[in-house]
Amino acid sequence: MRLFTAVLPPPAAVAELTAALAPVRRLPGARDLRWTATDGWHLTLAFLGEVPDDVRPELDERLARAARRHEPHTLRLAGAGHFGDSALWTGAEGDVRALSHLAGSVRAAARRAGAPPAGEQHAFLAHLTLARTPRSARVPLRPLVDALAAFQGSSWSVDTLALVASVPPRSGVPGEQPHYDTLAVFPLGRTQRPGQGPGQGEGPGGGPAGADG
């Protein structure tokens, strides 16, 4: 199963970004892009690739432990950027340093569980992918980046990280996007909330950032 860890934006943040994208999607060339589905929007912390089923129990335990070592923090979606001619994205503002530390802990946790993340040689960049360019199309992304550059969403509290499965499309229809299933959610912080069992989450508290231990 192809897995990744991510922060999922709340519905209000998704709605704001959807509204901001409406005029961008009417620009020349925008129709030729493969736009990501709003219900799959996420900020990737670590892409783990194919993870064997027998690794999942330890992976979940180590991710839960890593999450407990980080306090909730505040982010908002803002601005725009692109990876060459291949992808359009929006970025994040706020306590991005805390998010980067969380990503580092998550990557260490995954390594120790036997699911080393792909692309660890690249520096962490907080971003949410909005659209990709099909191989058959040549779409200049700079006008779309410029149109979205002033976007600033409302702030929200990042208080969980999610383990997500990427399910490849099965229909064979060109351009079909993968489907994302959230397998587990790990609250940040150390305080157990009423009604939550182990692995379901811990609430605000905090502790040192770093590896999962």
mmCIF file of C-alpha atoms in Angstrom, residues 43-115:
data_model
loop_
_atom_site.group_PDB
_atom_site.id
_atom_site.type_symbol
_atom_site.label_atom_id
_atom_site.label_comp_id
_atom_site.label_asym_id
_atom_site.label_seq_id
_atom_site.Cartn_x
_atom_site.Cartn_y
_atom_site.Cartn_z
ATOM 1 C CA LEU A 43 0.284 19.214 3.021
ATOM 2 C CA THR A 44 2.643 16.254 2.701
ATOM 3 C CA LEU A 45 5.051 15.659 5.585
ATOM 4 C CA ALA A 46 6.671 12.490 4.230
ATOM 5 C CA PHE A 47 5.973 10.207 1.280
ATOM 6 C CA LEU A 48 6.629 6.611 2.320
ATOM 7 C CA GLY A 49 5.874 4.756 -0.905
ATOM 8 C CA GLU A 50 4.930 1.086 -0.722
ATOM 9 C CA VAL A 51 4.686 -0.023 2.918
ATOM 10 C CA PRO A 52 4.222 -3.729 3.773
ATOM 11 C CA ASP A 53 1.206 -4.551 5.926
ATOM 12 C CA ASP A 54 3.383 -6.052 8.649
ATOM 13 C CA VAL A 55 5.140 -2.694 9.113
ATOM 14 C CA ARG A 56 1.918 -0.810 9.854
ATOM 15 C CA PRO A 57 1.597 -1.590 13.599
ATOM 16 C CA GLU A 58 5.057 -0.259 14.435
ATOM 17 C CA LEU A 59 4.654 2.629 12.002
ATOM 18 C CA ASP A 60 1.409 3.689 13.688
ATOM 19 C CA GLU A 61 2.975 3.443 17.138
ATOM 20 C CA ARG A 62 6.007 5.488 16.187
ATOM 21 C CA LEU A 63 3.932 8.137 14.404
ATOM 22 C CA ALA A 64 1.680 8.453 17.456
ATOM 23 C CA ARG A 65 4.767 8.845 19.638
ATOM 24 C CA ALA A 66 6.225 11.474 17.308
ATOM 25 C CA ALA A 67 2.948 13.424 17.280
ATOM 26 C CA ARG A 68 2.863 13.544 21.076
ATOM 27 C CA ARG A 69 6.207 15.355 21.067
ATOM 28 C CA HIS A 70 4.874 18.384 19.186
ATOM 29 C CA GLU A 71 2.449 21.057 20.317
ATOM 30 C CA PRO A 72 -0.379 22.213 18.052
ATOM 31 C CA HIS A 73 0.594 25.227 15.969
ATOM 32 C CA THR A 74 -1.023 27.721 13.616
ATOM 33 C CA LEU A 75 -0.898 27.786 9.820
ATOM 34 C CA ARG A 76 -2.756 29.305 6.922
ATOM 35 C CA LEU A 77 -2.688 28.566 3.216
ATOM 36 C CA ALA A 78 -1.182 31.428 1.255
ATOM 37 C CA GLY A 79 0.501 32.415 -1.974
ATOM 38 C CA ALA A 80 1.400 30.224 -4.924
ATOM 39 C CA GLY A 81 4.334 28.572 -6.606
ATOM 40 C CA HIS A 82 5.229 25.966 -9.185
ATOM 41 C CA PHE A 83 7.661 23.116 -9.718
ATOM 42 C CA GLY A 84 8.986 23.873 -13.180
ATOM 43 C CA ASP A 85 6.251 23.239 -15.706
ATOM 44 C CA SER A 86 4.884 20.204 -13.889
ATOM 45 C CA ALA A 87 2.863 21.353 -10.856
ATOM 46 C CA LEU A 88 1.047 24.366 -9.408
ATOM 47 C CA TRP A 89 0.785 24.723 -5.633
ATOM 48 C CA THR A 90 -0.198 27.004 -2.787
ATOM 49 C CA GLY A 91 2.062 27.431 0.195
ATOM 50 C CA ALA A 92 1.710 27.906 3.932
ATOM 51 C CA GLU A 93 2.386 30.767 6.326
ATOM 52 C CA GLY A 94 2.437 30.931 10.104
ATOM 53 C CA ASP A 95 4.443 28.568 12.257
ATOM 54 C CA VAL A 96 6.059 26.821 9.307
ATOM 55 C CA ARG A 97 9.114 26.091 11.433
ATOM 56 C CA ALA A 98 6.999 23.949 13.771
ATOM 57 C CA LEU A 99 5.569 22.129 10.747
ATOM 58 C CA SER A 100 9.082 21.497 9.450
ATOM 59 C CA HIS A 101 10.128 20.081 12.833
ATOM 60 C CA LEU A 102 7.063 17.841 12.817
ATOM 61 C CA ALA A 103 7.986 16.619 9.334
ATOM 62 C CA GLY A 104 11.488 15.801 10.571
ATOM 63 C CA SER A 105 10.121 13.767 13.467
ATOM 64 C CA VAL A 106 7.692 11.944 11.196
ATOM 65 C CA ARG A 107 10.461 11.032 8.758
ATOM 66 C CA ALA A 108 12.621 9.694 11.590
ATOM 67 C CA ALA A 109 9.678 7.703 12.954
ATOM 68 C CA ALA A 110 8.999 6.158 9.557
ATOM 69 C CA ARG A 111 12.651 5.226 9.058
ATOM 70 C CA ARG A 112 12.806 3.465 12.405
ATOM 71 C CA ALA A 113 9.587 1.613 11.679
ATOM 72 C CA GLY A 114 11.034 0.222 8.450
ATOM 73 C CA ALA A 115 9.288 2.608 6.036
#
